[in-house]
């Protein structure tokens, strides 16, 4: 009975960590993290080590990939991870060689990316990142498990994920995703604050499109405590204006307040994203993530990584939630962010 209560509470919280582990002797999960010594990477490694991604009973092998310039910081991170004496950690493999870091990976979280430098044009940024994600895709193709689940965090995340998948032809395109979960979490938190609800009572806000200022956080299908969110909020003007721009520009707001970009919240979102790919989503709860568009869903063009509402089975088979009603307001916003992704693809890959 107690166990059933625990399971149902975990489900309410959107967690599928087994309440009681089926088998304590499960093999360790190999998780590759690029940019491990960076802001997000170091939070992420600590969260994974503490069981935030795979639950408290699952052992992990952390395969931490960095640029040579960050090798010393990576060494320090590994020292701290060891000092944490985390019971989830079976081994840590720090490296500057992607062929070592991605070897036999079950999961790869690609955080490292080229930041925008002074005077750098958007097309230069896209091309610089295209090179990084081509090389990483090729390395994943050669040495990771063929079942590897890839979550791209480094920006421009959607297009980087697309490039990575193109250079890993032996791995199904469906295994490549990009993170829009932070945007979903930001939107949930705004609605929870506005309505006085707990975050777990706010469900099915959808992030459509790009992880950029054109993303569209859609509240038309969301619920608060099981009621239509828009009725509970009861302020369409706020929902269609300030709420949208708050979520779209939250990254910039954090920088202006904190003097540096979001790190812990991005790492937490990456944990939630991979958690859902590993354990599946709770039935009836959508997870937003950028996945390859087949051209037949919601009128979004084929061959871009577009954030959709997804339902995921344990093991990572995902499907896009069908028949979400789309009104004219939503349609225009969904098309705008799709167009931006087509432009990004053109700039990065010339197609
Ligand atoms: P940091 O500059 O703190 O860390 C990046 C790390 O990546 C550095 O240690 C660097 O040495 C390493 N790196 C760069 N290229 C690499 C490569 N080819 N192989 C291995 N390591 C490499 O940035 P941080 O704040 O951690 O942000 C990382 C990325 O996440 C950025 O691109 C950022 O824009 C992006 N974000 C994405 C978010 C999302 O929701 N998708 C939200 C947060 C964040 O803005």
CSV table of C-alpha atoms and ligand atoms in Angstrom, one decimal:
chain,number,residue,atom,x,y,z
A,1,UNK,CA,0.0,0.0,0.0
A,2,UNK,CA,2.7,2.4,1.0
A,3,UNK,CA,4.5,1.5,-2.2
A,4,UNK,CA,1.4,2.3,-4.3
A,5,UNK,CA,1.1,5.7,-2.6
A,6,UNK,CA,4.8,6.4,-3.4
A,7,UNK,CA,4.3,5.4,-7.0
A,8,UNK,CA,1.3,7.6,-7.5
A,9,UNK,CA,3.0,10.6,-5.9
A,10,UNK,CA,6.0,10.1,-8.1
A,11,UNK,CA,3.7,10.0,-11.1
A,12,UNK,CA,2.0,13.2,-10.0
A,13,UNK,CA,5.4,14.8,-9.9
A,14,UNK,CA,6.1,13.4,-13.4
A,15,UNK,CA,8.8,11.0,-12.1
A,16,UNK,CA,9.2,7.4,-13.2
A,17,UNK,CA,12.1,6.6,-10.9
A,18,UNK,CA,11.3,3.1,-9.7
A,19,UNK,CA,9.9,3.3,-6.2
A,20,UNK,CA,11.6,0.0,-5.5
A,21,UNK,CA,14.4,-0.9,-7.9
A,22,UNK,CA,13.7,-4.0,-9.9
A,23,UNK,CA,17.3,-5.0,-10.0
A,24,UNK,CA,20.1,-3.4,-8.1
A,25,UNK,CA,22.6,-5.1,-10.3
A,26,UNK,CA,21.6,-3.3,-13.5
A,27,UNK,CA,24.6,-2.3,-15.6
A,28,UNK,CA,25.9,1.2,-15.2
A,29,UNK,CA,24.5,3.8,-17.7
A,30,UNK,CA,27.3,5.5,-19.7
A,31,UNK,CA,26.5,9.2,-20.0
A,32,UNK,CA,28.7,11.4,-22.2
A,33,UNK,CA,28.6,15.1,-21.4
A,34,UNK,CA,30.4,17.6,-23.6
A,35,UNK,CA,31.3,21.0,-22.2
A,36,UNK,CA,31.4,19.3,-18.8
A,37,UNK,CA,33.6,21.9,-17.2
A,38,UNK,CA,31.4,24.8,-18.2
A,39,UNK,CA,28.7,26.5,-16.2
A,40,UNK,CA,25.8,24.1,-17.2
A,41,UNK,CA,28.1,21.1,-17.5
A,42,UNK,CA,29.3,21.2,-14.0
A,43,UNK,CA,25.8,21.5,-12.5
A,44,UNK,CA,24.7,18.7,-14.8
A,45,UNK,CA,27.5,16.3,-13.8
A,46,UNK,CA,26.7,16.9,-10.1
A,47,UNK,CA,23.0,16.4,-10.7
A,48,UNK,CA,23.6,13.2,-12.6
A,49,UNK,CA,25.9,12.0,-9.9
A,50,UNK,CA,23.2,12.6,-7.3
A,51,UNK,CA,20.6,10.5,-9.2
A,52,UNK,CA,18.6,13.4,-10.7
A,53,UNK,CA,18.6,11.9,-14.2
A,54,UNK,CA,18.3,8.1,-13.7
A,55,UNK,CA,17.1,7.8,-10.1
A,56,UNK,CA,18.8,7.1,-6.9
A,57,UNK,CA,19.6,3.4,-7.5
A,58,UNK,CA,21.1,3.5,-11.0
A,59,UNK,CA,24.9,3.5,-11.3
A,60,UNK,CA,26.4,5.8,-14.0
A,61,UNK,CA,29.7,6.1,-15.7
A,62,UNK,CA,30.4,9.8,-16.4
A,63,UNK,CA,32.3,10.3,-19.7
A,64,UNK,CA,33.3,14.0,-19.6
A,65,UNK,CA,34.4,15.6,-22.8
A,66,UNK,CA,36.1,19.0,-22.9
A,67,UNK,CA,38.3,21.1,-25.0
A,68,UNK,CA,42.1,21.0,-24.2
A,69,UNK,CA,41.8,24.6,-23.0
A,70,UNK,CA,39.4,23.5,-20.2
A,71,UNK,CA,41.3,20.4,-19.2
A,72,UNK,CA,42.5,21.9,-15.8
A,73,UNK,CA,39.0,22.9,-14.8
A,74,UNK,CA,37.7,19.5,-15.8
A,75,UNK,CA,40.3,18.0,-13.6
A,76,UNK,CA,39.0,20.1,-10.7
A,77,UNK,CA,35.4,19.0,-11.5
A,78,UNK,CA,36.4,15.4,-11.4
A,79,UNK,CA,38.1,16.0,-8.0
A,80,UNK,CA,34.9,17.5,-6.6
A,81,UNK,CA,32.8,14.7,-8.0
A,82,UNK,CA,35.0,12.2,-6.3
A,83,UNK,CA,34.9,14.2,-3.1
A,84,UNK,CA,31.1,14.0,-3.2
A,85,UNK,CA,31.4,10.2,-2.8
A,86,UNK,CA,28.2,9.9,-4.8
A,87,UNK,CA,26.8,6.4,-4.6
A,88,UNK,CA,25.4,6.6,-8.1
A,89,UNK,CA,28.8,7.1,-9.7
A,90,UNK,CA,30.5,3.9,-10.8
A,91,UNK,CA,33.4,5.6,-12.7
A,92,UNK,CA,34.4,8.9,-14.2
A,93,UNK,CA,36.3,9.2,-17.5
A,94,UNK,CA,37.5,12.7,-18.2
A,95,UNK,CA,38.9,13.3,-21.8
A,96,UNK,CA,39.5,15.7,-24.5
A,97,UNK,CA,39.1,13.0,-27.2
A,98,UNK,CA,35.5,12.6,-28.4
A,99,UNK,CA,36.3,9.1,-29.5
A,100,UNK,CA,37.1,8.2,-25.9
A,101,UNK,CA,34.3,10.2,-24.5
A,102,UNK,CA,31.5,8.9,-26.6
A,103,UNK,CA,32.7,5.3,-26.5
A,104,UNK,CA,29.7,3.0,-25.9
A,105,UNK,CA,27.6,5.9,-24.6
A,106,UNK,CA,24.0,5.1,-23.8
A,107,UNK,CA,23.2,8.8,-23.5
A,108,UNK,CA,25.0,11.9,-24.8
A,109,UNK,CA,24.2,15.4,-23.5
A,110,UNK,CA,25.9,17.9,-25.9
A,111,UNK,CA,26.4,21.1,-23.9
A,112,UNK,CA,29.7,22.4,-25.3
A,113,UNK,CA,29.2,24.8,-28.1
A,114,UNK,CA,30.9,27.9,-29.6
A,115,UNK,CA,29.5,31.1,-28.0
A,116,UNK,CA,28.9,34.2,-30.1
A,117,UNK,CA,32.0,36.3,-30.1
A,118,UNK,CA,32.2,40.1,-30.5
A,119,UNK,CA,31.2,41.2,-34.0
A,120,UNK,CA,30.3,37.6,-35.0
A,121,UNK,CA,27.4,37.4,-37.5
A,122,UNK,CA,24.6,34.9,-36.9
A,123,UNK,CA,25.7,32.9,-40.0
A,124,UNK,CA,29.3,32.7,-38.7
A,125,UNK,CA,28.0,31.4,-35.4
A,126,UNK,CA,25.9,28.8,-37.1
A,127,UNK,CA,28.8,27.7,-39.3
A,128,UNK,CA,31.2,27.5,-36.4
A,129,UNK,CA,28.8,25.3,-34.5
A,130,UNK,CA,28.1,23.3,-37.6
A,131,UNK,CA,31.7,22.2,-37.6
A,132,UNK,CA,31.6,21.1,-33.9
A,133,UNK,CA,28.4,19.2,-34.3
A,134,UNK,CA,29.5,17.5,-37.5
A,135,UNK,CA,32.6,16.2,-35.8
A,136,UNK,CA,30.7,15.1,-32.7
A,137,UNK,CA,28.0,13.4,-34.9
A,138,UNK,CA,30.7,11.5,-36.7
A,139,UNK,CA,32.4,10.4,-33.5
A,140,UNK,CA,29.0,9.3,-32.0
A,141,UNK,CA,28.3,7.4,-35.2
A,142,UNK,CA,31.6,5.5,-34.9
A,143,UNK,CA,31.8,4.7,-31.2
A,144,UNK,CA,28.6,5.3,-29.3
A,145,UNK,CA,26.0,2.5,-28.8
A,146,UNK,CA,23.6,2.5,-31.8
A,147,UNK,CA,20.8,3.0,-29.3
A,148,UNK,CA,22.4,6.2,-27.9
A,149,UNK,CA,20.0,9.0,-26.9
A,150,UNK,CA,21.4,12.4,-27.8
A,151,UNK,CA,20.2,15.6,-26.1
A,152,UNK,CA,21.6,18.8,-27.6
A,153,UNK,CA,21.8,21.8,-25.2
A,154,UNK,CA,24.5,23.9,-26.8
A,155,UNK,CA,23.1,26.7,-28.9
A,156,UNK,CA,21.7,27.0,-31.6
A,157,UNK,CA,20.4,23.8,-30.1
A,158,UNK,CA,17.8,22.7,-32.6
A,159,UNK,CA,20.0,23.2,-35.6
A,160,UNK,CA,23.1,21.7,-33.9
A,161,UNK,CA,21.0,18.6,-33.2
A,162,UNK,CA,20.0,18.4,-36.8
A,163,UNK,CA,23.6,18.6,-38.0
A,164,UNK,CA,24.7,16.1,-35.5
A,165,UNK,CA,22.1,13.6,-36.6
A,166,UNK,CA,23.1,14.1,-40.3
A,167,UNK,CA,26.7,13.1,-39.5
A,168,UNK,CA,25.6,10.0,-37.6
A,169,UNK,CA,23.9,8.0,-40.3
A,170,UNK,CA,24.0,4.7,-38.5
A,171,UNK,CA,21.9,6.0,-35.6
A,172,UNK,CA,18.2,6.6,-36.0
A,173,UNK,CA,17.3,10.3,-36.5
A,174,UNK,CA,14.7,9.8,-33.8
A,175,UNK,CA,17.5,9.4,-31.2
A,176,UNK,CA,18.6,13.0,-31.7
A,177,UNK,CA,16.7,15.7,-29.7
A,178,UNK,CA,17.3,19.2,-28.6
A,179,UNK,CA,16.4,20.8,-25.3
A,180,UNK,CA,13.3,23.0,-25.0
A,181,UNK,CA,12.5,21.7,-21.6
A,182,UNK,CA,13.9,24.7,-19.9
A,183,UNK,CA,11.5,26.9,-21.8
A,184,UNK,CA,8.6,24.6,-20.7
A,185,UNK,CA,9.8,24.7,-17.1
A,186,UNK,CA,10.0,28.5,-17.3
A,187,UNK,CA,6.5,28.7,-18.7
A,188,UNK,CA,5.1,26.3,-16.0
A,189,UNK,CA,6.7,28.4,-13.3
A,190,UNK,CA,5.2,31.6,-14.6
A,191,UNK,CA,1.7,30.1,-14.7
A,192,UNK,CA,2.2,28.6,-11.2
A,193,UNK,CA,3.2,31.9,-9.8
A,194,UNK,CA,0.3,33.7,-11.4
A,195,UNK,CA,-2.3,31.3,-10.2
A,196,UNK,CA,-0.9,30.3,-6.9
A,197,UNK,CA,-0.7,26.6,-8.0
A,198,UNK,CA,2.1,24.2,-7.4
A,199,UNK,CA,4.3,23.5,-10.4
A,200,UNK,CA,3.2,19.9,-10.6
A,201,UNK,CA,-0.4,21.2,-10.9
A,202,UNK,CA,0.4,23.0,-14.2
A,203,UNK,CA,0.4,20.6,-17.2
A,204,UNK,CA,0.7,20.4,-20.9
A,205,UNK,CA,2.1,23.8,-21.8
A,206,UNK,CA,3.6,23.2,-25.2
A,207,UNK,CA,6.8,24.8,-26.5
A,208,UNK,CA,6.6,24.9,-30.3
A,209,UNK,CA,9.6,25.5,-32.5
A,210,UNK,CA,13.0,26.9,-31.9
A,211,UNK,CA,14.9,27.4,-28.6
A,212,UNK,CA,15.1,31.1,-29.3
A,213,UNK,CA,13.1,34.2,-28.9
A,214,UNK,CA,10.7,33.0,-31.7
A,215,UNK,CA,9.6,29.9,-29.7
A,216,UNK,CA,5.9,29.7,-29.0
A,217,UNK,CA,4.8,28.7,-25.5
A,218,UNK,CA,1.2,27.6,-26.1
A,219,UNK,CA,-1.2,27.8,-23.2
A,220,UNK,CA,-4.4,26.9,-25.1
A,221,UNK,CA,-4.2,23.2,-24.2
A,222,UNK,CA,-2.6,23.6,-20.8
A,223,UNK,CA,-4.3,22.8,-17.5
A,224,UNK,CA,-4.0,24.1,-13.9
A,225,UNK,CA,-5.2,21.6,-11.3
A,226,UNK,CA,-7.0,19.8,-14.1
A,227,UNK,CA,-8.9,23.0,-15.3
A,228,UNK,CA,-8.2,24.8,-18.6
A,229,UNK,CA,-5.2,27.1,-17.7
A,230,UNK,CA,-6.6,30.0,-19.7
A,231,UNK,CA,-9.8,30.0,-17.7
A,232,UNK,CA,-7.9,29.8,-14.4
A,233,UNK,CA,-5.5,32.6,-15.3
A,234,UNK,CA,-8.4,34.6,-16.7
A,235,UNK,CA,-6.3,37.2,-18.4
A,236,UNK,CA,-5.9,36.6,-22.1
A,237,UNK,CA,-4.1,39.9,-22.6
A,238,UNK,CA,-1.4,38.8,-20.2
A,239,UNK,CA,-1.2,35.3,-21.7
A,240,UNK,CA,-0.9,36.5,-25.3
A,241,UNK,CA,1.6,39.3,-24.5
A,242,UNK,CA,3.8,39.7,-21.4
A,243,UNK,CA,3.7,36.0,-20.6
A,244,UNK,CA,5.0,35.0,-24.0
A,245,UNK,CA,7.8,37.5,-24.1
A,246,UNK,CA,8.7,36.7,-20.5
A,247,UNK,CA,9.3,33.1,-21.4
A,248,UNK,CA,10.9,33.9,-24.8
A,249,UNK,CA,13.4,36.3,-23.2
A,250,UNK,CA,13.9,34.7,-19.8
A,251,UNK,CA,17.5,33.8,-20.8
A,252,UNK,CA,18.4,37.4,-21.4
A,253,UNK,CA,16.6,38.5,-18.2
A,254,UNK,CA,18.7,36.1,-16.1
A,255,UNK,CA,21.9,37.4,-17.7
A,256,UNK,CA,20.8,41.0,-17.0
A,257,UNK,CA,20.1,40.2,-13.3
A,258,UNK,CA,22.7,37.7,-12.5
A,259,UNK,CA,25.5,38.8,-14.8
A,260,UNK,CA,25.8,35.3,-16.2
A,261,UNK,CA,23.5,32.9,-18.1
A,262,UNK,CA,21.2,30.2,-16.7
A,263,UNK,CA,23.1,27.2,-15.5
A,264,UNK,CA,21.4,25.2,-12.8
A,265,UNK,CA,18.0,25.5,-14.3
A,266,UNK,CA,19.3,24.4,-17.7
A,267,UNK,CA,21.0,21.4,-16.1
A,268,UNK,CA,17.8,20.5,-14.3
A,269,UNK,CA,15.9,20.7,-17.5
A,270,UNK,CA,18.4,18.5,-19.3
A,271,UNK,CA,18.0,15.9,-16.5
A,272,UNK,CA,14.2,16.0,-16.9
A,273,UNK,CA,14.5,15.7,-20.7
A,274,UNK,CA,16.7,12.6,-20.4
A,275,UNK,CA,14.7,11.2,-17.5
A,276,UNK,CA,11.7,11.2,-19.8
A,277,UNK,CA,13.6,9.6,-22.7
A,278,UNK,CA,14.8,6.9,-20.3
A,279,UNK,CA,11.7,6.1,-18.2
A,280,UNK,CA,9.0,7.5,-20.5
A,281,UNK,CA,6.5,10.3,-19.8
A,282,UNK,CA,3.6,9.9,-17.3
A,283,UNK,CA,0.4,9.1,-19.5
A,284,UNK,CA,-1.4,12.3,-20.4
A,285,UNK,CA,1.5,14.6,-19.6
A,286,UNK,CA,3.4,16.0,-22.6
A,287,UNK,CA,7.1,16.8,-22.7
A,288,UNK,CA,8.2,19.4,-25.1
A,289,UNK,CA,11.4,18.6,-27.0
A,290,UNK,CA,12.8,19.4,-30.4
A,291,UNK,CA,12.6,16.3,-32.7
A,292,UNK,CA,13.0,15.8,-36.4
A,293,UNK,CA,9.9,16.9,-38.3
A,294,UNK,CA,8.6,14.5,-40.9
A,295,UNK,CA,6.7,17.2,-42.8
A,296,UNK,CA,3.3,15.6,-42.0
A,297,UNK,CA,2.7,16.9,-38.5
A,298,UNK,CA,1.0,20.3,-37.7
A,299,UNK,CA,2.1,21.6,-41.1
A,300,UNK,CA,5.7,22.0,-40.0
A,301,UNK,CA,8.2,21.5,-42.9
A,302,UNK,CA,10.2,18.3,-43.1
A,303,UNK,CA,13.8,18.0,-42.0
A,304,UNK,CA,14.1,20.6,-39.2
A,305,UNK,CA,14.4,19.9,-35.5
A,306,UNK,CA,11.2,21.5,-34.2
A,307,UNK,CA,9.9,21.4,-30.6
A,308,UNK,CA,6.6,19.5,-30.4
A,309,UNK,CA,4.6,18.1,-27.5
A,310,UNK,CA,5.8,14.5,-27.2
A,311,UNK,CA,4.7,11.4,-25.3
A,312,UNK,CA,7.6,9.0,-24.7
A,313,UNK,CA,7.6,5.3,-23.9
A,314,UNK,CA,10.2,3.8,-21.5
A,315,UNK,CA,13.3,3.3,-23.6
A,316,UNK,CA,12.9,6.5,-25.6
A,317,UNK,CA,10.4,5.7,-28.4
A,318,UNK,CA,8.6,9.0,-28.7
A,319,UNK,CA,5.6,10.2,-30.7
A,320,UNK,CA,4.2,13.6,-31.3
A,321,UNK,CA,0.9,14.2,-29.5
A,322,UNK,CA,-1.7,14.4,-32.3
A,323,UNK,CA,-4.8,16.5,-32.7
A,324,UNK,CA,-3.9,19.4,-30.5
A,325,UNK,CA,-6.3,22.1,-31.6
A,326,UNK,CA,-4.4,25.0,-33.3
A,327,UNK,CA,-6.1,28.4,-33.6
A,328,UNK,CA,-5.1,31.2,-35.9
A,329,UNK,CA,-3.0,32.9,-33.2
A,330,UNK,CA,-1.0,29.8,-32.6
A,331,UNK,CA,-0.7,29.0,-36.3
A,332,UNK,CA,1.1,32.3,-37.1
A,333,UNK,CA,3.5,31.9,-34.2
A,334,UNK,CA,4.3,28.2,-35.1
A,335,UNK,CA,5.0,29.2,-38.7
A,336,UNK,CA,7.3,32.1,-37.7
A,337,UNK,CA,9.5,29.9,-35.5
A,338,UNK,CA,9.5,27.2,-38.3
A,339,UNK,CA,10.7,29.8,-40.8
A,340,UNK,CA,13.6,30.7,-38.4
A,341,UNK,CA,14.6,27.1,-38.3
A,342,UNK,CA,14.6,26.8,-42.1
A,343,UNK,CA,16.8,29.9,-42.2
A,344,UNK,CA,19.2,28.5,-39.7
A,345,UNK,CA,19.4,25.2,-41.6
A,346,UNK,CA,20.2,27.2,-44.8
A,347,UNK,CA,22.9,29.2,-43.1
A,348,UNK,CA,24.5,26.2,-41.4
A,349,UNK,CA,24.1,23.6,-44.1
A,350,UNK,CA,23.2,25.5,-47.2
A,351,UNK,CA,20.0,23.4,-47.7
B,1,LIG,P1,30.2,27.7,-20.8
B,1,LIG,O1,30.9,28.6,-21.8
B,1,LIG,O2,30.2,28.0,-19.3
B,1,LIG,O3,30.6,26.2,-21.0
B,1,LIG,C1,30.8,25.7,-22.3
B,1,LIG,C2,31.8,24.6,-22.2
B,1,LIG,O4,31.9,23.9,-23.4
B,1,LIG,C3,33.2,25.2,-22.0
B,1,LIG,O5,33.9,24.6,-20.8
B,1,LIG,C4,34.0,24.8,-23.3
B,1,LIG,O6,35.3,24.5,-23.1
B,1,LIG,C5,33.2,23.6,-23.7
B,1,LIG,N1,33.3,23.3,-25.2
B,1,LIG,C6,33.1,24.2,-26.2
B,1,LIG,N2,33.2,23.5,-27.3
B,1,LIG,C7,33.4,22.2,-27.0
B,1,LIG,C8,33.6,21.1,-27.8
B,1,LIG,N3,33.7,21.1,-29.2
B,1,LIG,N4,33.8,19.9,-27.2
B,1,LIG,C9,33.7,19.8,-25.8
B,1,LIG,N5,33.6,20.9,-25.1
B,1,LIG,C10,33.4,22.1,-25.6
B,1,LIG,O7,28.7,27.7,-21.4
B,1,LIG,P2,27.3,27.3,-20.6
B,1,LIG,O8,26.7,28.4,-19.9
B,1,LIG,O9,27.6,26.0,-19.9
B,1,LIG,O10,26.4,27.0,-21.9
B,1,LIG,C11,26.6,26.0,-22.8
B,1,LIG,C12,25.6,26.1,-24.0
B,1,LIG,O11,24.3,25.9,-23.5
B,1,LIG,C13,25.7,27.4,-24.7
B,1,LIG,O12,25.7,27.2,-26.1
B,1,LIG,C14,24.4,28.1,-24.3
B,1,LIG,O13,23.9,29.0,-25.2
B,1,LIG,C15,23.5,26.9,-24.2
B,1,LIG,N6,22.2,27.0,-23.5
B,1,LIG,C16,21.2,26.3,-23.9
B,1,LIG,C17,19.9,26.3,-23.3
B,1,LIG,C18,18.8,25.4,-23.8
B,1,LIG,O14,17.7,25.5,-23.2
B,1,LIG,N7,18.9,24.7,-24.9
B,1,LIG,C19,19.7,27.1,-22.1
B,1,LIG,C20,20.9,27.5,-21.4
B,1,LIG,C21,22.1,27.9,-22.3
B,1,LIG,O15,22.0,29.2,-22.8
